[in-house]
Tab-separated table of C-alpha atoms in Angstrom:
chain	number	residue	atom	x	y	z
G	306	LEU	CA	21.608	61.210	56.896
G	307	ILE	CA	22.486	57.695	58.059
G	308	THR	CA	19.126	56.443	56.776
G	309	THR	CA	19.747	58.054	53.373
G	310	LEU	CA	23.228	56.551	53.161
G	311	ASN	CA	21.855	53.129	54.038
G	312	LYS	CA	19.259	53.402	51.255
G	313	ILE	CA	21.924	54.414	48.736
G	314	LEU	CA	24.175	51.579	49.878
G	315	ILE	CA	21.394	49.003	49.657
G	316	THR	CA	20.376	50.242	46.191
G	317	THR	CA	23.976	50.077	44.975
G	318	LEU	CA	24.474	46.595	46.374
G	319	ASN	CA	21.248	45.414	44.718
G	320	LYS	CA	22.398	46.773	41.345
G	321	ILE	CA	25.775	45.071	41.730
G	322	LEU	CA	24.077	41.813	42.713
G	323	ILE	CA	21.647	41.977	39.765
G	324	THR	CA	24.472	42.770	37.340
G	325	THR	CA	26.524	39.880	38.699
G	326	LEU	CA	23.591	37.487	38.408
G	327	ASN	CA	22.899	38.648	34.846
G	328	LYS	CA	26.526	38.081	33.899
G	329	LYS	CA	26.466	34.629	35.470
G	330	THR	CA	23.217	33.809	33.670
G	331	HIS	CA	24.646	35.036	30.373
G	332	THR	CA	27.818	33.044	30.933
G	333	THR	CA	25.800	29.950	31.816
G	334	LYS	CA	23.800	30.267	28.608
G	335	ARG	CA	26.993	30.554	26.609
G	336	ASN	CA	28.448	27.489	28.300
G	337	MET	CA	25.252	25.496	27.896
G	338	LEU	CA	24.697	22.834	25.233
G	339	ARG	CA	21.047	22.129	24.543
G	340	VAL	CA	19.704	19.764	21.863
G	341	THR	CA	16.039	20.164	20.898
G	342	PRO	CA	14.571	17.807	18.263
G	343	ILE	CA	11.990	19.756	16.265
G	344	TYR	CA	10.577	16.675	14.544
G	345	GLY	CA	11.676	13.398	12.994
G	346	SER	CA	13.511	11.989	16.014
G	347	GLN	CA	10.743	9.606	17.080
G	348	TRP	CA	9.697	6.525	15.152
G	349	GLU	CA	6.039	5.951	14.453
G	350	GLU	CA	4.209	2.618	14.351
G	351	ARG	CA	4.755	2.398	10.573
G	352	GLY	CA	8.450	3.305	10.745
G	353	PRO	CA	10.526	6.507	10.804
G	354	SER	CA	8.843	9.862	10.649
G	355	PRO	CA	7.904	10.871	7.074
G	356	LEU	CA	8.807	14.471	7.957
G	357	GLY	CA	12.539	13.879	7.839
G	358	ARG	CA	14.639	15.376	10.613
G	359	SER	CA	15.193	18.838	12.044
G	360	THR	CA	17.049	19.671	15.256
G	361	LEU	CA	17.947	22.867	17.115
G	362	ILE	CA	21.408	23.024	18.695
G	363	GLU	CA	22.108	25.770	21.268
G	364	TYR	CA	25.821	26.024	21.890
G	365	GLY	CA	28.217	28.817	22.868
G	366	GLY	CA	25.469	31.420	22.754
G	367	VAL	CA	24.536	30.493	19.149
G	368	LYS	CA	21.407	28.644	17.984
G	369	VAL	CA	22.013	26.373	14.983
G	370	LEU	CA	19.093	24.778	13.125
G	371	PHE	CA	20.218	21.434	11.702
G	372	ASN	CA	18.255	20.596	8.494
G	373	VAL	CA	14.653	21.584	7.782
G	374	GLY	CA	13.213	18.140	7.093
G	375	PHE	CA	10.294	17.651	4.750
G	376	HIS	CA	6.839	19.056	5.336
G	377	THR	CA	3.967	20.374	3.248
G	378	GLN	CA	2.628	22.927	5.731
G	379	PRO	CA	4.353	25.844	7.536
G	380	VAL	CA	6.097	24.744	10.721
G	381	GLU	CA	6.688	27.020	13.690
G	382	TYR	CA	10.460	26.871	14.028
G	383	PRO	CA	12.081	28.100	17.230
G	384	SER	CA	14.304	31.148	17.154
G	385	HIS	CA	17.701	30.408	15.590
G	386	ASP	CA	20.725	32.225	14.232
G	387	VAL	CA	21.820	30.021	11.344
G	388	LEU	CA	20.634	27.032	9.299
G	389	VAL	CA	22.920	24.229	8.076
G	390	VAL	CA	21.861	21.519	5.603
G	391	THR	CA	23.771	18.228	5.561
G	392	ASP	CA	22.734	16.776	2.194
G	393	GLY	CA	20.353	17.185	-0.712
G	394	GLY	CA	17.919	14.436	0.282
G	395	LEU	CA	14.187	14.959	0.663
G	396	GLU	CA	14.281	14.282	4.422
G	397	SER	CA	17.012	16.904	4.937
G	398	MET	CA	15.970	19.841	2.736
G	399	GLY	CA	12.617	18.884	1.236
G	400	GLY	CA	10.929	21.596	3.295
G	401	LEU	CA	13.379	24.350	2.300
G	402	PRO	CA	10.996	26.340	0.022
G	403	VAL	CA	8.277	26.360	2.693
G	404	TYR	CA	10.838	27.237	5.372
G	405	TYR	CA	12.336	30.103	3.347
G	406	LYS	CA	8.934	31.543	2.447
G	407	GLN	CA	8.034	31.502	6.123
G	408	GLN	CA	11.347	33.077	7.180
G	409	GLN	CA	11.007	35.894	4.646
G	410	GLN	CA	8.160	37.244	6.700
G	411	ASP	CA	10.630	37.617	9.582
G	412	ASP	CA	14.341	38.302	9.435
G	413	SER	CA	16.015	35.901	7.001
G	414	LYS	CA	18.696	33.761	8.610
G	415	PRO	CA	21.932	32.744	6.865
G	416	MET	CA	21.675	29.239	5.376
G	417	TYR	CA	24.748	27.093	4.629
G	418	ALA	CA	25.298	23.953	2.548
G	419	THR	CA	27.952	22.574	0.230
G	420	PHE	CA	27.718	23.371	-3.481
G	421	PRO	CA	26.651	19.849	-4.571
G	422	THR	CA	24.034	19.801	-1.821
G	423	VAL	CA	22.497	22.958	-3.267
G	424	LYS	CA	22.502	21.724	-6.861
G	425	MET	CA	21.484	18.113	-6.277
G	426	GLY	CA	18.937	19.227	-3.684
G	427	GLN	CA	17.452	21.551	-6.283
G	428	MET	CA	17.076	18.608	-8.680
G	429	MET	CA	15.424	16.617	-5.901
G	430	LEU	CA	12.919	19.399	-5.280
G	431	TYR	CA	12.191	19.735	-9.008
G	432	ASP	CA	11.575	15.986	-9.209
G	433	HIS	CA	9.251	16.023	-6.219
G	434	HIS	CA	7.348	19.030	-7.609
G	435	ALA	CA	6.920	17.308	-10.993
G	436	SER	CA	5.804	14.033	-9.378
G	437	LEU	CA	3.115	15.777	-7.334
G	438	CYS	CA	1.880	17.657	-10.408
G	439	MET	CA	1.667	14.433	-12.447
G	440	ASP	CA	-0.427	12.927	-9.629
G	441	GLY	CA	-2.856	15.837	-9.893
G	442	MET	CA	-1.789	17.275	-6.528
G	443	THR	CA	-0.851	20.847	-5.679
G	444	PRO	CA	2.767	21.158	-4.462
G	445	PRO	CA	3.265	23.279	-1.326
G	446	TYR	CA	5.613	25.607	-3.235
G	447	THR	CA	5.955	27.094	-6.707
G	448	LEU	CA	8.970	26.703	-8.951
G	449	GLU	CA	9.797	30.380	-8.401
G	450	GLU	CA	9.787	29.866	-4.621
G	451	LEU	CA	11.966	26.791	-5.078
G	452	ASP	CA	14.538	28.719	-7.135
G	453	THR	CA	14.546	31.630	-4.701
G	454	ALA	CA	15.105	29.366	-1.701
G	455	THR	CA	17.941	27.325	-3.221
G	456	SER	CA	19.683	30.415	-4.624
G	457	SER	CA	19.682	31.920	-1.121
G	458	LEU	CA	21.782	29.071	0.294
G	459	LEU	CA	25.379	30.100	0.995
G	460	THR	CA	27.808	27.467	-0.295
G	461	MET	CA	30.710	26.028	1.687
G	462	LYS	CA	33.694	23.859	0.843
G	463	TYR	CA	34.968	20.986	2.935
G	464	SER	CA	37.225	22.182	5.788
G	465	GLN	CA	35.989	25.757	5.295
G	466	THR	CA	35.277	27.548	8.576
G	467	ILE	CA	32.453	30.043	9.095
G	468	THR	CA	32.370	32.232	12.219
G	469	VAL	CA	28.891	32.850	13.655
G	470	GLN	CA	28.497	36.011	15.760
G	471	ASN	CA	32.167	35.822	16.822
G	472	LEU	CA	31.177	33.068	19.252
G	473	VAL	CA	31.230	29.756	17.390
G	474	GLN	CA	33.167	28.471	14.385
G	475	LEU	CA	31.290	26.177	12.001
G	476	THR	CA	33.305	23.789	9.768
G	477	ALA	CA	31.967	21.336	7.155
G	478	HIS	CA	33.643	17.959	6.565
G	479	ARG	CA	32.942	15.092	4.168
G	480	SER	CA	30.377	12.625	5.479
G	481	GLY	CA	30.195	10.252	2.522
G	482	HIS	CA	26.875	8.614	1.575
G	483	ALA	CA	25.822	11.495	-0.748
G	484	VAL	CA	27.815	13.774	-3.036
G	485	GLY	CA	28.411	17.003	-1.114
G	486	GLY	CA	27.119	15.416	2.098
G	487	ALA	CA	28.627	16.997	5.204
G	488	TYR	CA	28.799	16.743	8.943
G	489	PHE	CA	29.616	19.882	10.915
G	490	LEU	CA	32.133	20.614	13.617
G	491	LEU	CA	31.147	23.410	16.023
G	492	ARG	CA	34.028	24.949	17.959
G	493	ARG	CA	33.388	27.448	20.747
G	494	ILE	CA	35.934	30.238	20.419
G	495	GLN	CA	35.874	31.009	24.155
G	496	ASP	CA	37.515	27.752	25.301
G	497	ASP	CA	38.069	25.733	22.077
G	498	THR	CA	35.628	22.979	23.041
G	499	THR	CA	34.125	21.114	20.082
G	500	VAL	CA	30.822	19.513	19.188
G	501	VAL	CA	30.438	17.225	16.158
G	502	LEU	CA	27.010	17.367	14.564
G	503	THR	CA	25.997	14.667	12.087
G	504	SER	CA	22.871	12.941	10.860
G	505	HIS	CA	22.636	9.204	10.122
G	506	ASN	CA	23.640	9.864	6.489
G	507	TYR	CA	27.353	9.166	6.723
G	508	HIS	CA	29.547	6.294	5.607
G	509	VAL	CA	33.115	5.560	6.690
G	510	ALA	CA	33.690	3.040	3.877
G	511	ARG	CA	34.872	4.099	0.416
G	512	GLU	CA	32.322	3.590	-2.328
G	513	LEU	CA	32.413	3.694	-6.109
G	514	HIS	CA	31.434	7.350	-6.452
G	515	LEU	CA	32.539	8.732	-3.058
G	516	ASP	CA	35.604	8.634	-0.863
G	517	SER	CA	35.120	7.565	2.752
G	518	SER	CA	33.887	9.958	5.405
G	519	THR	CA	36.416	11.887	7.475
G	520	LEU	CA	34.278	11.402	10.578
G	521	LEU	CA	36.825	9.097	12.204
G	522	GLN	CA	39.543	11.658	11.497
G	523	TYR	CA	37.878	14.833	12.743
G	524	GLY	CA	34.982	13.486	14.781
G	525	ALA	CA	36.539	10.706	16.838
G	526	THR	CA	37.613	12.861	19.804
G	527	PRO	CA	35.171	15.746	20.233
G	528	ASP	CA	33.825	16.884	23.575
G	529	VAL	CA	30.323	15.949	22.399
G	530	LEU	CA	29.002	13.935	19.448
G	531	ILE	CA	25.421	14.622	18.364
G	532	THR	CA	24.088	12.094	15.855
G	533	SER	CA	21.060	10.045	14.890
G	534	PRO	CA	20.839	6.301	15.477
G	535	GLY	CA	21.256	4.031	12.498
G	536	GLY	CA	23.365	4.329	9.391
G	537	PRO	CA	26.056	1.972	8.163
G	538	SER	CA	28.773	3.398	10.426
G	539	MET	CA	27.267	2.946	13.874
G	540	GLY	CA	29.489	-0.070	14.553
G	541	TYR	CA	32.633	1.976	14.042
G	542	LEU	CA	31.426	4.922	16.111
G	543	SER	CA	30.398	2.697	19.017
G	544	ARG	CA	33.978	1.443	19.194
G	545	CYS	CA	35.455	4.948	18.936
G	546	PHE	CA	33.386	6.129	21.889
G	547	GLY	CA	34.114	3.263	24.222
G	548	GLY	CA	31.462	0.730	23.333
G	549	SER	CA	32.658	-2.854	23.810
G	550	LYS	CA	30.247	-4.260	21.252
G	551	PRO	CA	29.222	-2.581	17.964
G	552	LEU	CA	25.581	-1.614	17.678
G	553	GLN	CA	25.511	-3.298	14.290
G	554	PRO	CA	28.023	-5.225	12.127
G	555	GLN	CA	30.724	-3.380	10.238
G	556	PRO	CA	29.683	-2.313	6.731
G	557	VAL	CA	31.064	-4.423	3.927
G	558	VAL	CA	30.358	-2.584	0.685
G	559	THR	CA	31.428	-5.395	-1.634
G	560	GLN	CA	29.053	-7.846	0.045
G	561	ALA	CA	26.163	-5.411	-0.336
G	562	GLU	CA	26.999	-4.903	-4.021
G	563	THR	CA	27.208	-8.650	-4.635
G	564	SER	CA	23.903	-9.304	-2.877
G	565	LEU	CA	22.177	-6.542	-4.838
G	566	VAL	CA	23.466	-7.714	-8.211
G	567	GLU	CA	22.664	-11.383	-7.524
G	568	THR	CA	19.109	-10.510	-6.476
G	569	ILE	CA	18.505	-8.459	-9.610
G	570	MET	CA	20.075	-10.981	-11.994
G	571	ALA	CA	18.054	-13.869	-10.525
G	572	VAL	CA	14.832	-12.031	-11.426
G	573	LEU	CA	15.994	-10.952	-14.890
G	574	ARG	CA	17.070	-14.511	-15.778
G	575	ARG	CA	13.538	-15.751	-15.146
G	576	ASP	CA	12.263	-13.072	-17.555
G	577	GLY	CA	10.966	-10.826	-14.791
G	578	ASN	CA	11.323	-7.080	-14.361
G	579	VAL	CA	12.952	-5.427	-11.351
G	580	LEU	CA	11.810	-2.138	-9.824
G	581	LEU	CA	14.223	-0.230	-7.584
G	582	PRO	CA	12.595	2.796	-5.897
G	583	VAL	CA	15.346	5.402	-5.532
G	584	ASP	CA	15.779	9.000	-4.483
G	585	ALA	CA	16.072	11.636	-7.179
G	586	SER	CA	19.714	12.709	-6.892
G	587	SER	CA	21.545	11.177	-3.929
G	588	ARG	CA	22.108	7.431	-3.453
G	589	VAL	CA	20.905	6.726	-6.978
G	590	LEU	CA	24.310	7.894	-8.248
G	591	GLU	CA	26.035	5.009	-6.439
G	592	LEU	CA	23.457	2.482	-7.636
G	593	LEU	CA	23.887	3.624	-11.234
G	594	LEU	CA	27.640	3.024	-11.114
G	595	VAL	CA	27.252	-0.387	-9.447
G	596	LEU	CA	24.704	-1.653	-11.976
G	597	HIS	CA	26.360	-0.051	-15.002
G	598	GLN	CA	29.623	-1.717	-14.020
G	599	GLN	CA	27.831	-5.098	-13.965
G	600	TRP	CA	26.182	-4.469	-17.355
G	601	ASP	CA	29.534	-3.453	-18.843
G	602	ARG	CA	31.640	-6.329	-17.453
G	603	GLN	CA	29.113	-9.049	-18.250
G	604	ARG	CA	27.958	-7.486	-21.547
G	605	LEU	CA	24.311	-7.589	-20.523
G	606	ALA	CA	23.018	-4.696	-22.633
G	607	ALA	CA	21.889	-6.977	-25.466
G	608	SER	CA	19.850	-9.171	-23.126
G	609	TYR	CA	18.525	-6.854	-20.406
G	610	ASN	CA	17.506	-3.207	-20.192
G	611	LEU	CA	18.949	-0.893	-17.543
G	612	ILE	CA	16.713	2.162	-17.196
G	613	TRP	CA	16.699	5.274	-15.011
G	614	LEU	CA	13.183	6.678	-14.751
G	615	GLY	CA	12.227	10.094	-13.383
G	616	PRO	CA	11.070	13.558	-14.493
G	617	MET	CA	14.494	15.165	-13.965
G	618	VAL	CA	16.911	12.317	-14.719
G	619	ARG	CA	18.578	14.027	-17.679
G	620	ASN	CA	19.191	17.259	-15.751
G	621	THR	CA	20.339	15.358	-12.669
G	622	LEU	CA	22.872	13.390	-14.701
G	623	GLU	CA	24.251	16.592	-16.233
G	624	PHE	CA	24.697	18.148	-12.800
G	625	ALA	CA	26.314	14.942	-11.492
G	626	ARG	CA	28.858	15.047	-14.308
G	627	CYS	CA	29.914	18.492	-13.117
G	628	GLN	CA	30.588	17.362	-9.542
G	629	LEU	CA	33.632	15.139	-10.093
G	630	GLU	CA	35.819	17.210	-7.766
G	631	TRP	CA	33.440	16.303	-4.906
G	632	MET	CA	33.432	12.588	-5.744
G	633	ALA	CA	35.907	9.743	-5.361
G	634	THR	CA	39.490	10.506	-6.315
G	635	ARG	CA	39.646	7.544	-8.680
G	636	LEU	CA	36.716	8.909	-10.709
G	637	GLY	CA	38.632	12.127	-11.269
G	638	SER	CA	41.723	10.128	-12.218
G	639	GLN	CA	39.678	8.133	-14.727
G	640	PHE	CA	38.487	11.341	-16.370
G	641	ASP	CA	41.951	12.923	-16.355
G	642	SER	CA	43.492	9.856	-18.002
G	643	LEU	CA	41.107	10.262	-20.979
G	644	LYS	CA	39.327	6.969	-20.242
G	645	GLY	CA	35.990	8.692	-20.517
G	646	HIS	CA	33.657	10.320	-18.037
G	647	PRO	CA	32.595	7.867	-15.298
G	648	TYR	CA	29.026	9.109	-15.633
G	649	ALA	CA	28.804	8.704	-19.403
G	650	LEU	CA	26.799	5.506	-18.623
G	651	PRO	CA	26.289	4.215	-22.193
G	652	HIS	CA	24.314	1.180	-20.971
G	653	VAL	CA	21.763	3.261	-19.015
G	654	THR	CA	18.631	4.433	-20.815
G	655	LEU	CA	17.001	7.603	-19.478
G	656	CYS	CA	13.208	7.942	-19.410
G	657	THR	CA	11.290	10.904	-18.008
G	658	SER	CA	7.838	9.305	-17.718
G	659	VAL	CA	6.147	5.923	-17.485
G	660	THR	CA	4.629	6.543	-20.925
G	661	GLU	CA	8.094	6.939	-22.431
G	662	LEU	CA	9.169	3.764	-20.630
G	663	GLU	CA	6.228	1.781	-22.023
G	664	THR	CA	7.050	2.972	-25.537
G	665	LEU	CA	10.634	1.818	-25.074
G	666	LEU	CA	9.560	-1.595	-23.770
G	667	GLN	CA	7.244	-2.069	-26.749
G	668	GLU	CA	10.246	-1.669	-29.044
G	669	ASN	CA	12.553	-3.759	-26.829
G	670	ASP	CA	10.737	-6.308	-24.676
G	671	ASN	CA	13.842	-7.630	-22.914
G	672	PRO	CA	13.564	-7.996	-19.121
G	673	SER	CA	14.282	-4.643	-17.499
G	674	CYS	CA	15.859	-3.279	-14.351
G	675	VAL	CA	14.313	0.116	-13.666
G	676	LEU	CA	15.567	2.648	-11.115
G	677	ALA	CA	12.507	4.850	-10.604
G	678	THR	CA	12.316	8.005	-8.511
G	679	GLY	CA	9.933	7.900	-5.563
G	680	LEU	CA	11.857	6.260	-2.733
G	681	SER	CA	8.858	6.022	-0.400
G	682	LEU	CA	6.544	4.695	-3.148
G	683	ASP	CA	3.957	7.254	-2.084
G	684	HIS	CA	4.223	9.209	-5.324
G	685	GLY	CA	6.112	9.549	-8.567
G	686	CYS	CA	7.233	7.106	-11.229
G	687	ALA	CA	8.061	4.296	-8.785
G	688	ARG	CA	4.508	4.259	-7.438
G	689	ASN	CA	2.992	4.338	-10.946
G	690	LEU	CA	5.240	1.535	-12.157
G	691	LEU	CA	4.437	-0.550	-9.073
G	692	LEU	CA	0.726	-0.385	-9.908
G	693	LYS	CA	1.465	-1.678	-13.411
G	694	TRP	CA	3.901	-4.459	-12.494
G	695	ALA	CA	2.489	-5.690	-9.182
G	696	ASP	CA	0.175	-8.301	-10.728
G	697	HIS	CA	2.999	-10.342	-12.279
G	698	SER	CA	4.605	-12.865	-9.941
G	699	GLU	CA	7.832	-13.030	-11.944
G	700	ASN	CA	8.537	-9.354	-11.227
G	701	ALA	CA	10.334	-8.104	-8.129
G	702	ILE	CA	10.775	-4.913	-6.174
G	703	VAL	CA	14.066	-4.211	-4.392
G	704	LEU	CA	13.721	-1.595	-1.670
G	705	THR	CA	16.965	0.381	-1.618
G	706	ASP	CA	16.401	1.948	1.809
G	707	SER	CA	15.617	-0.293	4.794
G	708	SER	CA	13.722	2.508	6.568
G	709	GLN	CA	11.166	2.439	3.751
G	710	ALA	CA	10.647	-1.287	4.297
G	711	SER	CA	8.828	-0.622	7.570
G	712	LEU	CA	6.875	2.208	5.981
G	713	ARG	CA	5.689	-0.142	3.247
G	714	LYS	CA	5.121	-3.250	5.358
G	715	GLU	CA	1.339	-3.114	4.845
G	716	TRP	CA	1.864	-3.856	1.137
G	717	MET	CA	2.775	-7.416	2.022
G	718	ASP	CA	-0.926	-7.904	2.856
G	719	LEU	CA	-2.727	-8.993	-0.328
G	720	ASP	CA	-6.031	-7.529	0.897
G	721	VAL	CA	-4.400	-4.128	1.259
G	722	ILE	CA	-2.797	-4.447	-2.179
G	723	ARG	CA	-6.147	-5.366	-3.730
G	724	SER	CA	-7.862	-2.404	-2.067
G	725	ASN	CA	-5.174	0.067	-3.152
G	726	LEU	CA	-5.178	-1.134	-6.749
G	727	GLN	CA	-8.987	-1.165	-6.945
G	728	GLN	CA	-9.095	2.451	-5.776
G	729	ALA	CA	-6.456	3.429	-8.323
G	730	SER	CA	-8.412	1.599	-11.023
G	731	LEU	CA	-11.664	3.370	-10.072
G	732	HIS	CA	-9.992	6.761	-10.273
G	733	LYS	CA	-8.671	5.908	-13.729
G	734	GLU	CA	-12.111	4.744	-14.882
G	735	GLU	CA	-13.690	7.986	-13.644
G	736	ASP	CA	-11.124	10.023	-15.526
G	737	ALA	CA	-11.617	7.877	-18.628
G	738	HIS	CA	-15.418	8.285	-18.526
G	739	GLU	CA	-14.998	12.050	-18.284
G	740	ASP	CA	-12.902	11.911	-21.462
G	741	GLY	CA	-15.329	9.500	-23.151
G	742	VAL	CA	-12.847	6.604	-23.077
G	743	HIS	CA	-13.134	3.228	-21.346
G	744	ASP	CA	-10.406	0.616	-20.965
G	745	GLU	CA	-11.802	-2.919	-20.763
G	746	ASN	CA	-8.527	-4.179	-19.272
G	747	GLN	CA	-8.934	-2.160	-16.123
G	748	GLY	CA	-10.188	-4.246	-13.234
G	749	ASP	CA	-9.297	-6.118	-10.105
G	750	GLN	CA	-5.576	-6.736	-9.855
G	751	VAL	CA	-3.742	-8.502	-7.087
G	752	GLY	CA	-0.047	-7.869	-6.578
G	753	SER	CA	2.106	-10.966	-6.219
G	754	PHE	CA	5.557	-9.584	-6.852
G	755	THR	CA	8.696	-10.611	-5.014
G	756	THR	CA	10.150	-8.177	-2.507
G	757	SER	CA	13.777	-7.764	-1.456
G	758	ILE	CA	15.450	-5.191	0.790
G	759	GLN	CA	18.902	-3.813	0.025
G	760	ASP	CA	20.023	-0.898	2.229
G	761	TRP	CA	21.864	1.752	0.208
């Protein structure tokens, strides 16, 4: 009897001990904060990762996937409960169609983004799809898959709170830099601790088309700040979190605008053309306002062309005109006071292809400033225009993203330029021979354009 009682007692104590350990383990997991970069956090020899950024955040018992990055092949994502997208750029949501198609095979997870992020991101994906098709490549997703993925995103407003599994509250706030861009505040319901989650795409200074970020208002005193290095606001954040010396100088928007305009005008005055590689629907909106303002104040339209080039520029502009409530307050005030829509842009000419641009320049041969989609210059209208303009020394290219400067550093080598252009010329000759056409002007070209870097 005593032996039996001892066995029962030992078994009961073991069960109690196991239950207690399980509870402690479960509690530890809920109290744990773990940050796991999926890809894009490490720089390569040629610059930042071309895959964009994607990070898994485990906090309060909830797994949050932060952006999906950009990739052309299925990626094995870790288990997660929810996806949040910060902005509509290629590096943040370029891989969304591939991600969603992959997730449909499993249980679909809720995906959150602001309304402008969904719409402008959709335009970005359309532009990228069209650029790949024009290059004779096969995009990793169809237009139907693109529409299905973007329509499945759940939209949020700024300061709107979403509760995930009754464990964590997720709130979006304005990050600046891109219309609809957001950083996210994660608050654990259990003890009200907070984690601020942001990428490098934020800006604490007010710009022409966007009000300043609220990061210093809501993100200055969290328990943890998770961010990416770089961006124009690192100097401010280093001070907020106890740094004695800013990591980089404070951003001065007016100085950047002045430098950009002076660089462009110097080239145009010597009868050269300027190429600005831009994204499809994000920072290009700020550049358009800056340059259009210069053209309007100085009455430059009769002397110089200002052109926006890309497959989806007309659709993107229409969507941008509908997003005034997400933009700078003064733009809304301008519209309400019947002074005209700030994105009417009468001095900007829209072209959807390089062929259309060449036709325009034949009719009006004034020096031109062209904002062409294809920020990385790997594809799209910017790459095609570079191949046509690179052999004229009076022309210039202004890189609008400093991260792309390191990606494109090999272009400063004339031997590399010659090799790239010869290969492009050979491909054109092969295509022309197949069609029974030969262009005697095709041959060896050496790029000697001027290069400038303006970080936008």
